[in-house]
Amino acid sequence: MSIKNLNNSVCDENVFENIYNKYATDLNNFLFYKFGAQYHPDDKVQEAFIKLWDNCKTIAPNKARAYLFTVANNLMLNAIKHNNVVLKYSKEKQKTYTYETPEFIVEEKEFLEQYKRILESLSEEQRIAFMLSKVEGKKHREIAEILNVTLKVVEYRIYSAFKILKSELKGFKIK
């Protein structure tokens, strides 16, 4: 049965099956001979037929062969481009150095541990107000609405948290 004699819709399962049976092997061989097995031509053939099925309403049966070969060829070219990008990236030397001295890294770690410890020692109200302000960047008025307290209470909690951090943490400065 010729494809030209069939119904004009690739969406018809019989038409699609006939197109698959007629072109799948040729398409696979074409991709294998042109690009080799390393880019998995079988997978690209399947993807091309999936795209044909997805676009079956817009492709006439007599155009299906050209569509399949074009799509499959483009899929292979995209796989090759992707492989080249991966290869190029893997050849680039990754940064394995730092300009920070070991002493600086140790001091930074100690500072962060002390900072966490002091934050944990703050009252829950102070810590929440301080974190909403400094970590999340919320305005005092927003914090007052979230906590359901007055603006002055929020300002006092943040100020008192600031005061504790400043007195107990050497070199603490924050905006």
CSV table of C-alpha atoms in Angstrom, one decimal:
chain,number,residue,atom,x,y,z
A,1,MET,CA,0.0,0.0,0.0
A,2,SER,CA,1.5,3.3,-1.0
A,3,ILE,CA,1.6,6.3,1.3
A,4,LYS,CA,0.1,8.5,-1.4
A,5,ASN,CA,-3.0,6.4,-1.6
A,6,LEU,CA,-3.7,6.7,2.1
A,7,ASN,CA,-5.8,9.3,4.0
A,8,ASN,CA,-4.2,12.8,4.0
A,9,SER,CA,-3.6,12.8,7.7
A,10,VAL,CA,-0.4,11.6,9.4
A,11,CYS,CA,-2.4,11.6,12.6
A,12,ASP,CA,-4.2,8.5,11.4
A,13,GLU,CA,-2.5,5.6,13.2
A,14,ASN,CA,-2.4,3.4,10.0
A,15,VAL,CA,-0.8,6.2,8.0
A,16,PHE,CA,1.7,6.9,10.8
A,17,GLU,CA,2.5,3.2,11.1
A,18,ASN,CA,3.1,2.9,7.4
A,19,ILE,CA,5.4,5.9,7.4
A,20,TYR,CA,7.3,4.4,10.3
A,21,ASN,CA,7.7,1.1,8.6
A,22,LYS,CA,8.7,2.6,5.4
A,23,TYR,CA,11.3,5.2,6.6
A,24,ALA,CA,12.6,4.1,10.1
A,25,THR,CA,15.3,1.8,8.8
A,26,ASP,CA,16.4,4.1,6.1
A,27,LEU,CA,16.6,7.1,8.5
A,28,ASN,CA,18.5,5.1,11.0
A,29,ASN,CA,21.0,3.9,8.4
A,30,PHE,CA,21.4,7.5,7.1
A,31,LEU,CA,22.2,8.8,10.6
A,32,PHE,CA,24.5,5.9,11.3
A,33,TYR,CA,26.5,6.3,8.1
A,34,LYS,CA,26.7,10.1,8.3
A,35,PHE,CA,27.4,10.5,12.1
A,36,GLY,CA,28.4,7.1,13.4
A,37,ALA,CA,27.0,5.2,16.4
A,38,GLN,CA,28.5,7.5,19.1
A,39,TYR,CA,25.5,9.9,19.0
A,40,HIS,CA,22.9,7.1,19.2
A,41,PRO,CA,21.1,7.3,15.8
A,42,ASP,CA,18.3,5.0,17.1
A,43,ASP,CA,17.3,7.5,19.7
A,44,LYS,CA,17.3,10.3,17.2
A,45,VAL,CA,15.1,8.3,14.9
A,46,GLN,CA,12.6,7.8,17.7
A,47,GLU,CA,12.7,11.5,18.6
A,48,ALA,CA,12.1,12.4,15.0
A,49,PHE,CA,9.0,10.2,14.9
A,50,ILE,CA,7.8,11.7,18.1
A,51,LYS,CA,8.1,15.1,16.6
A,52,LEU,CA,6.3,13.9,13.5
A,53,TRP,CA,3.5,12.6,15.7
A,54,ASP,CA,3.4,15.9,17.7
A,55,ASN,CA,3.1,17.9,14.5
A,56,CYS,CA,1.0,15.3,12.5
A,57,LYS,CA,-1.8,17.8,11.8
A,58,THR,CA,0.6,20.2,10.0
A,59,ILE,CA,2.6,17.7,7.9
A,60,ALA,CA,1.2,16.0,4.8
A,61,PRO,CA,2.1,12.3,4.3
A,62,ASN,CA,4.0,13.1,1.2
A,63,LYS,CA,6.2,15.5,3.1
A,64,ALA,CA,6.8,13.2,6.1
A,65,ARG,CA,10.0,11.7,4.7
A,66,ALA,CA,11.7,15.1,4.2
A,67,TYR,CA,10.4,16.2,7.6
A,68,LEU,CA,11.8,13.1,9.3
A,69,PHE,CA,15.2,13.4,7.7
A,70,THR,CA,15.5,17.1,8.4
A,71,VAL,CA,14.5,16.7,12.1
A,72,ALA,CA,16.7,13.7,12.7
A,73,ASN,CA,19.7,15.4,11.0
A,74,ASN,CA,19.1,18.5,13.2
A,75,LEU,CA,18.9,16.4,16.3
A,76,MET,CA,22.2,14.8,15.5
A,77,LEU,CA,23.8,18.2,14.8
A,78,ASN,CA,22.5,19.5,18.1
A,79,ALA,CA,24.0,16.5,19.9
A,80,ILE,CA,27.3,17.1,18.3
A,81,LYS,CA,27.2,20.8,19.2
A,82,HIS,CA,26.4,19.8,22.8
A,83,ASN,CA,29.2,17.3,22.9
A,84,ASN,CA,31.6,20.0,21.6
A,85,VAL,CA,30.6,22.4,24.4
A,86,VAL,CA,31.0,19.7,27.0
A,87,LEU,CA,34.4,18.8,25.6
A,88,LYS,CA,35.5,22.4,25.5
A,89,TYR,CA,34.4,23.0,29.1
A,90,SER,CA,36.1,19.8,30.3
A,91,LYS,CA,39.4,21.0,28.7
A,92,GLU,CA,39.3,24.3,30.5
A,93,LYS,CA,41.4,24.4,33.6
A,94,GLN,CA,39.2,24.9,36.7
A,95,LYS,CA,40.2,27.4,39.2
A,96,THR,CA,41.9,25.6,42.0
A,97,TYR,CA,43.5,28.5,43.8
A,98,THR,CA,42.5,31.3,46.1
A,99,TYR,CA,43.9,34.7,47.0
A,100,GLU,CA,42.9,34.2,50.6
A,101,THR,CA,45.5,33.2,53.1
A,102,PRO,CA,45.0,30.2,55.3
A,103,GLU,CA,45.0,32.6,58.3
A,104,PHE,CA,42.2,34.6,56.7
A,105,ILE,CA,40.1,31.5,56.1
A,106,VAL,CA,40.5,30.4,59.7
A,107,GLU,CA,39.7,33.8,61.0
A,108,GLU,CA,36.6,34.0,58.8
A,109,LYS,CA,35.4,30.7,60.0
A,110,GLU,CA,35.9,31.6,63.6
A,111,PHE,CA,34.1,35.0,63.1
A,112,LEU,CA,31.1,33.2,61.5
A,113,GLU,CA,30.9,30.7,64.3
A,114,GLN,CA,31.1,33.5,67.0
A,115,TYR,CA,28.5,35.5,65.0
A,116,LYS,CA,26.1,32.4,64.9
A,117,ARG,CA,26.6,31.8,68.6
A,118,ILE,CA,25.8,35.5,69.5
A,119,LEU,CA,22.7,35.4,67.3
A,120,GLU,CA,21.5,32.3,69.1
A,121,SER,CA,22.0,34.1,72.4
A,122,LEU,CA,19.7,37.0,71.4
A,123,SER,CA,16.1,36.8,72.5
A,124,GLU,CA,13.8,35.4,70.0
A,125,GLU,CA,12.1,38.8,69.4
A,126,GLN,CA,15.5,40.5,68.8
A,127,ARG,CA,16.8,37.7,66.5
A,128,ILE,CA,13.6,37.7,64.4
A,129,ALA,CA,13.5,41.5,64.0
A,130,PHE,CA,17.2,41.7,63.3
A,131,MET,CA,17.1,38.8,60.7
A,132,LEU,CA,14.1,40.2,59.0
A,133,SER,CA,15.8,43.6,58.7
A,134,LYS,CA,19.4,42.6,57.8
A,135,VAL,CA,19.0,39.2,56.1
A,136,GLU,CA,15.7,39.6,54.3
A,137,GLY,CA,16.1,43.4,53.8
A,138,LYS,CA,12.6,44.2,55.1
A,139,LYS,CA,11.7,47.8,56.1
A,140,HIS,CA,10.9,48.5,59.8
A,141,ARG,CA,7.3,49.2,58.9
A,142,GLU,CA,7.0,45.8,57.1
A,143,ILE,CA,8.5,44.0,60.1
A,144,ALA,CA,6.1,45.8,62.4
A,145,GLU,CA,3.2,44.5,60.3
A,146,ILE,CA,4.6,40.9,60.1
A,147,LEU,CA,5.2,40.8,63.9
A,148,ASN,CA,2.0,42.7,64.7
A,149,VAL,CA,3.9,45.2,66.9
A,150,THR,CA,4.5,49.0,66.8
A,151,LEU,CA,7.3,50.6,64.7
A,152,LYS,CA,9.1,51.7,67.9
A,153,VAL,CA,9.1,48.1,69.3
A,154,VAL,CA,10.8,46.9,66.0
A,155,GLU,CA,13.3,49.7,66.1
A,156,TYR,CA,14.1,48.9,69.7
A,157,ARG,CA,14.5,45.1,69.1
A,158,ILE,CA,16.9,45.8,66.1
A,159,TYR,CA,18.8,48.4,68.0
A,160,SER,CA,19.3,46.2,71.0
A,161,ALA,CA,20.4,43.2,68.9
A,162,PHE,CA,22.8,45.5,67.1
A,163,LYS,CA,24.2,46.8,70.4
A,164,ILE,CA,24.8,43.2,71.7
A,165,LEU,CA,26.5,42.1,68.5
A,166,LYS,CA,28.7,45.2,68.4
A,167,SER,CA,29.8,44.8,72.0
A,168,GLU,CA,30.5,41.0,71.8
A,169,LEU,CA,31.8,40.6,68.3
A,170,LYS,CA,35.1,42.2,67.6
A,171,GLY,CA,35.1,44.1,64.2
A,172,PHE,CA,31.3,43.8,63.7
A,173,LYS,CA,30.0,46.4,61.3
A,174,ILE,CA,26.8,46.3,59.4
A,175,LYS,CA,24.6,48.7,57.5
